Amino acid sequence: MRYLPLSDTDRTDMLATIGAGSVDELFRDVPEEARLDGPIRGLPMHASELSVERQLTALARKNVPASDAPFFLGCGAYKHHIPASVDHLIQRGEFLTAYTPYQPEIAQGTLQVLFEFQSQVARLYGCEVANASMYDGSTAMWEAIGMAGRITRRNLAIIHEGVHPHYVAVARTMAKFTGTSLADRAPQLSADMQIDTLLADIEANSPSCVVVQYPDILGRVTDLQPIADAAHAKGALLIAVVTEPVALGLLKSPGEMGADIVVGEGQSIGVGLNFGGPYVGLFACREKHIRQMPGRIAGETIDADGKRGFVLTLSTREQHIRREKATSNICTNSGLCALAFSIHMTLLGEKGLRQLAELNHARARVAADKLAAIPGVRLVNDLFFNEFTLELSVEARPAVHRMVERGVLGGVSLGRLYPDEAQLANGLVVAVTETATDEDIDALVQALTEAVK
Amino acid sequence: MTINQSGWKPSSPVQGATDTGTVTGNRALMLEEALIFEIGDSDTTGVDIDAPAQRDSGLGNVLRSAPIGLPGLTEPETVRHYTRLSRQNYAIDLGLFPLGSCTMKHNPRLNEKIARLPGFADIHPLAPRETISGALELINTLAFWLIDLTGMHGVAMSPKAGAHGELCGILCIRAALEARGDPRSVVLVPESAHGTNPATAAFAGYKVENIPANDAGRVDLDALKTRLGPDVAAVMITNPNTCGLFEPDMRAISDAVHAAGAFVYCDGANFNAIVGKVRPGDLGIDAMHINLHKTFSTPHGGGGPGSGPVVLSEALSPFGPLPYTAKTADGVVHLVEEEQAGAFSAEHFGGKLQSFGRMTAFHGQMGMFTRALAYILSHGADGLKQVAEDAVLNANYILRSLEDVLDAPFAHSGPCMHEALFSDKGFADGISTLDLAKALIDEGFHPMTMYFPLVVHGAMLIEPTETESKAALDQFITALRSVAERCRAGDDSLKSAPVYAPRRRLDETLAARKPVVAWREPVPAAAEAPTPSEVGDR
């Protein structure tokens, strides 16, 4: 057993020091009838590195990685190129195998990274402050709704139709148990984002917050300022959700357009697809609300010599101090993914992020133009970043599988995301990033042409 | 006093160089490192990106016009920046990391390799079913072993961390109670439970009441029984508990809770002490999260990500979250989402599936699942049992080797499990657990968990884990013994520890009083009240 350093001699010597006759004596508080006699049945005995690698590699080979096919899936998780140095650096043992920086004097590496990460996120989102990351975008959105409830002392959240349905599902789960009400609608398969309906909903109620995704689940983009103004006029906060952070290299930030809390998924920058996790939730807000912000926060201070240093701060909001009075029960962050995000963002810098965003948008435009020319395919929204929606002449779910038969992962069907909404069944959401080549786009055009026949 | 405010910069030699004896503030291999905002700029990038063909975006008034303010570095500068920062961290790869209840053990590198296989790392959560069969099989296989190792009935894989798993378990309990038309309002939490437990129960809408510990550091069974009643929804217990002790009355506790119509939630953060030796299902537990990163060793990454699958009893299984995987008789593993839940309900839950919904957008922490399964298969049935035995042996070796210099409040009541608890009793006046911890840093060790659990004054909770050799334990014991003796003797120099760390003691009060949590362009000192950046100037 290669991971266990004690030898049998060590064990015997240590038992003698302890004054125990056997290891079982150390388990004497466990009632006899609850103890297992012998190893767990069914589970094989320990296995060599070669053997385990062989077994799990065989499982991995049953999947089709995004890099092995023309690939156009988005809807909350995006395939981007990650520079090699990102994974190299996060695998340094001092980052990879460190713990929560509870002893700041010997955790300055992690703490400075978190401070830099917070600064990057705040600027990207156009906010004053950010936290040290959340589990993912969906849980970050729920926490933002909870935070808006604490600030406004109201319990109705109005959710725009364009918010990711799984994010809404998470909010619905939590709302059931916390007395929060949610008002949400399914989207229309249309370029019209029904903003007038949203403004009317805000006007007719006194919500704690209004939640808008930017760009939204269909890839549509709208100016958030009128929504922010309407929300503020009713004493509500505007929460903006960003599932594709690369978009903010090209688009105005939500903070700039009046959002009070901006949350989202950071996976696009530095973190792989990973079948849904681990991801990295981003969370930023106005400085005046910092004490209601959930999650960990790194802050600047000085040490006994007057040197600048960093610590975890404002922890009086947290569970280990306040127990049942804590602002949330979150105990961890997504530290290593935040590190990956921060390294990738440092490599990009402002210049690289803008170029990457422009390239994403340009690739998507090329694809959208070609796809819209296919008979039986209509481009739903002409205003988008790197993701847009097509209305097919056939149901999109079977079309996706027909494209797989032709070796193309051609998009996410709205029927999968909204199984109960018949009017969305022909909708296909296509994401095109910098990784899509001309050949990939041509393969998609070919596969979709055949799939809608 | 003069200070090095900006870290190392060629253009600004540090004025307070007498502190370290160097003009740079560096000390041999230990280098100061400025912030990316101080060394990077908006025109520098470390990536070469193809220029796109020019074309009007049509995006009009939502196009970004103002600068973002993001600094960039070239690739060599980036590698150097993060490598230098990494060297200011303590990590399990550098030495023993005895944080009680946090379980810092060796992270096998095979697991890193497996998690990065493109077939796992590069697949999309909404990919068509026929392209992800291996991933679903992996999740289902891990789920099977988690159920088997815990003796439970079902498992919810999607919770993203231990505290998220606690919330999942409590939501299952709440859904089950509501389904039988018996909503209840109170959750009981023993003093020896983790701090997240009451936070979770309160977050899920329950009133939280504490149950005291008895003199032996266990749940006071009589106090618990007295408090049980028709308003109690659940008891949240940590076993082995945060005093490092097994709750020997666990079965009696479960029976009493069930008789009162309530459920038992167990915080499984310390499952590594009993894995392969005891099945929580046999003790009457209804829900327990398993921190995959602790028991099955996935790296903690400086604070996360974690992963917190929740094993469930037969009574709670129908209420777990979506999505989940299910294997049908034909051997195919299905991904069950909202749409298929009805069909699978009939097959697997006798038509009773009443999922409370989603905890998170997708399927949970796939990257942790791969690592955990690799760990389970590497250890096997014999190895996992040895894991628990060695973890407990190592903890008791530390307990017995130090109890003559450190007060061990519960040592009289028998062996500890995976962690040893000490108190500050016997320290000289004015010397605290914090002083001991900071002195231990100078000896080359990460300190133990301090001031937790709350039931012990000046608590020190030491968890060596099973991946420490006897030689490593002996080194640690020697260091801690020496520091403990200084604490008893009232050695004033402890107050200035650490002196050899990258930073001396940091002013946490200042950080909280005047929060600076994002970098800003320096402003002239007279323009506004001092912030931590400026305090050193005066």
Short mmCIF file of N, CA and C in Angstrom, two decimals, chain B residues 308-410:
data_model
loop_
_atom_site.label_atom_id
_atom_site.label_comp_id
_atom_site.label_asym_id
_atom_site.label_seq_id
_atom_site.Cartn_x
_atom_site.Cartn_y
_atom_site.Cartn_z
N GLY B 308 -19.12 17.18 -1.79
CA GLY B 308 -19.82 16.65 -0.62
C GLY B 308 -21.01 15.76 -0.92
N PRO B 309 -20.79 14.60 -1.59
CA PRO B 309 -21.91 13.67 -1.79
C PRO B 309 -22.57 13.31 -0.45
N VAL B 310 -23.87 13.07 -0.49
CA VAL B 310 -24.63 12.76 0.72
C VAL B 310 -25.25 11.38 0.59
N VAL B 311 -24.87 10.47 1.49
CA VAL B 311 -25.51 9.15 1.49
C VAL B 311 -26.79 9.24 2.30
N LEU B 312 -27.81 8.48 1.84
CA LEU B 312 -29.16 8.62 2.38
C LEU B 312 -29.75 7.27 2.77
N SER B 313 -30.57 7.27 3.82
CA SER B 313 -31.28 6.07 4.22
C SER B 313 -32.43 5.81 3.26
N GLU B 314 -33.06 4.66 3.41
CA GLU B 314 -34.17 4.31 2.53
C GLU B 314 -35.29 5.34 2.63
N ALA B 315 -35.51 5.86 3.84
CA ALA B 315 -36.59 6.83 4.04
C ALA B 315 -36.33 8.14 3.32
N LEU B 316 -35.07 8.50 3.16
CA LEU B 316 -34.75 9.80 2.56
C LEU B 316 -34.39 9.73 1.08
N SER B 317 -34.00 8.57 0.60
CA SER B 317 -33.51 8.46 -0.78
C SER B 317 -34.44 9.05 -1.83
N PRO B 318 -35.77 8.87 -1.73
CA PRO B 318 -36.62 9.40 -2.80
C PRO B 318 -36.58 10.93 -2.92
N PHE B 319 -36.03 11.60 -1.92
CA PHE B 319 -36.13 13.06 -1.89
C PHE B 319 -34.85 13.76 -2.38
N GLY B 320 -33.84 13.00 -2.73
CA GLY B 320 -32.55 13.58 -3.13
C GLY B 320 -32.65 14.44 -4.37
N PRO B 321 -31.60 15.22 -4.62
CA PRO B 321 -31.64 16.19 -5.72
C PRO B 321 -31.42 15.59 -7.11
N LEU B 322 -31.80 16.35 -8.11
CA LEU B 322 -31.52 16.05 -9.51
C LEU B 322 -30.26 16.83 -9.90
N PRO B 323 -29.56 16.43 -10.94
CA PRO B 323 -29.71 15.15 -11.64
C PRO B 323 -29.02 14.04 -10.86
N TYR B 324 -29.33 12.79 -11.22
CA TYR B 324 -28.59 11.67 -10.63
C TYR B 324 -28.41 10.59 -11.70
N THR B 325 -27.55 9.63 -11.41
CA THR B 325 -27.35 8.53 -12.37
C THR B 325 -28.07 7.31 -11.85
N ALA B 326 -28.56 6.49 -12.78
CA ALA B 326 -29.25 5.25 -12.40
C ALA B 326 -28.92 4.19 -13.43
N LYS B 327 -28.61 3.02 -12.94
CA LYS B 327 -28.25 1.91 -13.83
C LYS B 327 -29.47 1.01 -13.96
N THR B 328 -29.84 0.70 -15.19
CA THR B 328 -30.98 -0.19 -15.41
C THR B 328 -30.48 -1.63 -15.58
N ALA B 329 -31.44 -2.55 -15.62
CA ALA B 329 -31.10 -3.98 -15.64
C ALA B 329 -30.21 -4.34 -16.83
N ASP B 330 -30.31 -3.55 -17.91
CA ASP B 330 -29.49 -3.84 -19.09
C ASP B 330 -28.05 -3.36 -18.94
N GLY B 331 -27.72 -2.83 -17.77
CA GLY B 331 -26.35 -2.39 -17.52
C GLY B 331 -26.05 -0.98 -17.97
N VAL B 332 -27.05 -0.30 -18.54
CA VAL B 332 -26.83 1.06 -19.02
C VAL B 332 -27.01 2.05 -17.87
N VAL B 333 -26.08 3.01 -17.77
CA VAL B 333 -26.22 4.05 -16.75
C VAL B 333 -26.89 5.26 -17.38
N HIS B 334 -27.98 5.69 -16.79
CA HIS B 334 -28.75 6.82 -17.32
C HIS B 334 -28.48 8.07 -16.50
N LEU B 335 -28.64 9.20 -17.15
CA LEU B 335 -28.58 10.47 -16.45
C LEU B 335 -30.03 10.92 -16.26
N VAL B 336 -30.46 10.96 -15.02
CA VAL B 336 -31.87 11.28 -14.75
C VAL B 336 -31.98 12.77 -14.43
N GLU B 337 -32.66 13.49 -15.32
CA GLU B 337 -32.91 14.91 -15.09
C GLU B 337 -34.42 15.10 -14.92
N GLU B 338 -34.86 16.35 -14.85
CA GLU B 338 -36.26 16.65 -14.57
C GLU B 338 -37.22 15.82 -15.44
N GLU B 339 -36.88 15.73 -16.71
CA GLU B 339 -37.78 15.12 -17.68
C GLU B 339 -38.01 13.63 -17.42
N GLN B 340 -36.92 12.90 -17.09
CA GLN B 340 -37.04 11.45 -16.95
C GLN B 340 -37.37 11.04 -15.52
N ALA B 341 -37.42 12.01 -14.61
CA ALA B 341 -37.56 11.66 -13.20
C ALA B 341 -38.80 10.79 -12.95
N GLY B 342 -39.88 11.09 -13.67
CA GLY B 342 -41.11 10.32 -13.48
C GLY B 342 -40.92 8.86 -13.81
N ALA B 343 -40.31 8.59 -14.97
CA ALA B 343 -40.12 7.21 -15.42
C ALA B 343 -39.23 6.45 -14.45
N PHE B 344 -38.15 7.08 -14.02
CA PHE B 344 -37.22 6.39 -13.11
C PHE B 344 -37.80 6.25 -11.72
N SER B 345 -38.67 7.16 -11.37
CA SER B 345 -39.35 7.06 -10.08
C SER B 345 -40.08 5.73 -9.98
N ALA B 346 -40.79 5.38 -11.05
CA ALA B 346 -41.56 4.13 -11.03
C ALA B 346 -40.63 2.93 -10.86
N GLU B 347 -39.48 2.98 -11.55
CA GLU B 347 -38.60 1.81 -11.54
C GLU B 347 -37.80 1.67 -10.25
N HIS B 348 -37.33 2.82 -9.72
CA HIS B 348 -36.37 2.75 -8.62
C HIS B 348 -36.94 3.09 -7.25
N PHE B 349 -38.04 3.81 -7.24
CA PHE B 349 -38.53 4.27 -5.95
C PHE B 349 -39.99 3.91 -5.74
N GLY B 350 -40.47 2.89 -6.48
CA GLY B 350 -41.87 2.50 -6.34
C GLY B 350 -42.82 3.65 -6.62
N GLY B 351 -42.41 4.53 -7.53
CA GLY B 351 -43.27 5.65 -7.90
C GLY B 351 -43.25 6.77 -6.88
N LYS B 352 -42.34 6.70 -5.92
CA LYS B 352 -42.38 7.67 -4.82
C LYS B 352 -41.35 8.79 -4.93
N LEU B 353 -40.63 8.83 -6.08
CA LEU B 353 -39.58 9.84 -6.18
C LEU B 353 -40.16 11.23 -6.01
N GLN B 354 -39.64 11.97 -5.05
CA GLN B 354 -40.12 13.32 -4.80
C GLN B 354 -38.93 14.24 -4.62
N SER B 355 -38.05 14.24 -5.61
CA SER B 355 -36.83 15.05 -5.55
C SER B 355 -37.15 16.48 -5.19
N PHE B 356 -36.34 17.04 -4.34
CA PHE B 356 -36.58 18.44 -3.96
C PHE B 356 -36.04 19.41 -5.00
N GLY B 357 -35.38 18.93 -6.04
CA GLY B 357 -34.93 19.82 -7.11
C GLY B 357 -33.42 19.78 -7.28
N ARG B 358 -32.88 20.85 -7.84
CA ARG B 358 -31.44 20.92 -8.08
C ARG B 358 -30.72 21.67 -6.96
N MET B 359 -29.49 21.21 -6.65
CA MET B 359 -28.61 21.92 -5.72
C MET B 359 -27.67 22.85 -6.48
N THR B 360 -27.36 22.46 -7.71
CA THR B 360 -26.37 23.17 -8.52
C THR B 360 -26.71 22.91 -9.98
N ALA B 361 -26.17 23.74 -10.87
CA ALA B 361 -26.58 23.67 -12.27
C ALA B 361 -26.35 22.30 -12.88
N PHE B 362 -25.20 21.68 -12.61
CA PHE B 362 -24.87 20.46 -13.34
C PHE B 362 -24.73 19.27 -12.39
N HIS B 363 -23.72 18.43 -12.60
CA HIS B 363 -23.71 17.11 -11.95
C HIS B 363 -22.84 17.03 -10.72
N GLY B 364 -22.31 18.14 -10.25
CA GLY B 364 -21.40 18.05 -9.11
C GLY B 364 -19.96 18.10 -9.57
N GLN B 365 -19.07 17.62 -8.72
CA GLN B 365 -17.63 17.83 -8.94
C GLN B 365 -16.99 16.61 -9.61
N MET B 366 -17.17 16.50 -10.92
CA MET B 366 -16.61 15.38 -11.67
C MET B 366 -15.10 15.23 -11.42
N GLY B 367 -14.42 16.34 -11.36
CA GLY B 367 -12.97 16.30 -11.16
C GLY B 367 -12.60 15.66 -9.82
N MET B 368 -13.47 15.79 -8.84
CA MET B 368 -13.22 15.17 -7.53
C MET B 368 -13.66 13.70 -7.56
N PHE B 369 -14.72 13.41 -8.33
CA PHE B 369 -15.18 12.02 -8.43
C PHE B 369 -14.08 11.12 -9.01
N THR B 370 -13.41 11.61 -10.05
CA THR B 370 -12.36 10.79 -10.66
C THR B 370 -11.24 10.53 -9.66
N ARG B 371 -10.86 11.56 -8.94
CA ARG B 371 -9.77 11.40 -7.96
C ARG B 371 -10.18 10.45 -6.84
N ALA B 372 -11.42 10.59 -6.37
CA ALA B 372 -11.87 9.74 -5.26
C ALA B 372 -11.96 8.28 -5.68
N LEU B 373 -12.44 8.03 -6.89
CA LEU B 373 -12.54 6.64 -7.33
C LEU B 373 -11.14 6.04 -7.51
N ALA B 374 -10.22 6.82 -8.05
CA ALA B 374 -8.85 6.33 -8.20
C ALA B 374 -8.27 5.98 -6.83
N TYR B 375 -8.58 6.80 -5.83
CA TYR B 375 -8.09 6.57 -4.47
C TYR B 375 -8.69 5.29 -3.88
N ILE B 376 -10.01 5.11 -4.07
CA ILE B 376 -10.69 3.92 -3.53
C ILE B 376 -10.14 2.65 -4.19
N LEU B 377 -9.97 2.69 -5.50
CA LEU B 377 -9.47 1.50 -6.19
C LEU B 377 -8.01 1.23 -5.83
N SER B 378 -7.22 2.28 -5.64
CA SER B 378 -5.82 2.08 -5.27
C SER B 378 -5.71 1.41 -3.91
N HIS B 379 -6.50 1.88 -2.95
CA HIS B 379 -6.44 1.31 -1.60
C HIS B 379 -7.13 -0.03 -1.49
N GLY B 380 -8.27 -0.15 -2.17
CA GLY B 380 -9.02 -1.40 -2.09
C GLY B 380 -9.59 -1.63 -0.70
N ALA B 381 -10.24 -2.78 -0.55
CA ALA B 381 -10.90 -3.10 0.72
C ALA B 381 -9.91 -3.18 1.87
N ASP B 382 -8.75 -3.79 1.62
CA ASP B 382 -7.76 -3.93 2.69
C ASP B 382 -7.11 -2.58 3.01
N GLY B 383 -6.85 -1.80 1.98
CA GLY B 383 -6.18 -0.52 2.19
C GLY B 383 -7.05 0.48 2.91
N LEU B 384 -8.34 0.53 2.59
CA LEU B 384 -9.21 1.51 3.25
C LEU B 384 -9.31 1.22 4.74
N LYS B 385 -9.38 -0.06 5.08
CA LYS B 385 -9.42 -0.43 6.50
C LYS B 385 -8.11 0.01 7.18
N GLN B 386 -7.01 -0.18 6.47
CA GLN B 386 -5.72 0.23 7.02
C GLN B 386 -5.63 1.75 7.16
N VAL B 387 -6.28 2.47 6.26
CA VAL B 387 -6.32 3.94 6.34
C VAL B 387 -6.89 4.36 7.69
N ALA B 388 -8.06 3.81 8.02
CA ALA B 388 -8.70 4.19 9.29
C ALA B 388 -7.81 3.78 10.46
N GLU B 389 -7.25 2.59 10.39
CA GLU B 389 -6.45 2.09 11.53
C GLU B 389 -5.19 2.94 11.73
N ASP B 390 -4.52 3.28 10.63
CA ASP B 390 -3.28 4.08 10.76
C ASP B 390 -3.60 5.51 11.19
N ALA B 391 -4.72 6.05 10.71
CA ALA B 391 -5.10 7.42 11.11
C ALA B 391 -5.33 7.45 12.62
N VAL B 392 -6.02 6.44 13.13
CA VAL B 392 -6.32 6.38 14.57
C VAL B 392 -5.05 6.08 15.38
N LEU B 393 -4.23 5.20 14.86
CA LEU B 393 -2.96 4.88 15.55
C LEU B 393 -2.09 6.13 15.65
N ASN B 394 -1.93 6.85 14.55
CA ASN B 394 -1.10 8.05 14.55
C ASN B 394 -1.62 9.11 15.53
N ALA B 395 -2.94 9.28 15.57
CA ALA B 395 -3.51 10.29 16.48
C ALA B 395 -3.27 9.91 17.93
N ASN B 396 -3.46 8.63 18.25
CA ASN B 396 -3.26 8.20 19.64
C ASN B 396 -1.78 8.25 20.04
N TYR B 397 -0.91 8.02 19.07
CA TYR B 397 0.54 8.14 19.35
C TYR B 397 0.86 9.58 19.75
N ILE B 398 0.26 10.53 19.05
CA ILE B 398 0.49 11.95 19.39
C ILE B 398 -0.13 12.27 20.75
N LEU B 399 -1.33 11.78 20.97
CA LEU B 399 -2.01 12.05 22.25
C LEU B 399 -1.15 11.57 23.42
N ARG B 400 -0.68 10.33 23.35
CA ARG B 400 0.06 9.76 24.47
C ARG B 400 1.47 10.33 24.59
N SER B 401 2.03 10.78 23.47
CA SER B 401 3.41 11.30 23.51
C SER B 401 3.48 12.72 24.05
N LEU B 402 2.34 13.39 24.13
CA LEU B 402 2.38 14.79 24.53
C LEU B 402 1.56 15.10 25.78
N GLU B 403 0.84 14.10 26.29
CA GLU B 403 -0.09 14.43 27.37
C GLU B 403 0.62 14.81 28.67
N ASP B 404 1.94 14.58 28.75
CA ASP B 404 2.65 15.04 29.95
C ASP B 404 3.01 16.53 29.87
N VAL B 405 3.04 17.10 28.68
CA VAL B 405 3.34 18.53 28.57
C VAL B 405 2.14 19.36 28.14
N LEU B 406 1.13 18.72 27.60
CA LEU B 406 -0.08 19.46 27.19
C LEU B 406 -1.30 18.81 27.83
N ASP B 407 -2.19 19.62 28.38
CA ASP B 407 -3.39 19.07 29.00
C ASP B 407 -4.28 18.44 27.94
N ALA B 408 -4.65 17.19 28.16
CA ALA B 408 -5.53 16.46 27.24
C ALA B 408 -6.84 16.19 27.97
N PRO B 409 -7.85 17.05 27.79
CA PRO B 409 -9.02 17.02 28.68
C PRO B 409 -9.82 15.71 28.64
N PHE B 410 -9.77 15.00 27.53
CA PHE B 410 -10.59 13.78 27.46
C PHE B 410 -9.75 12.51 27.40
#
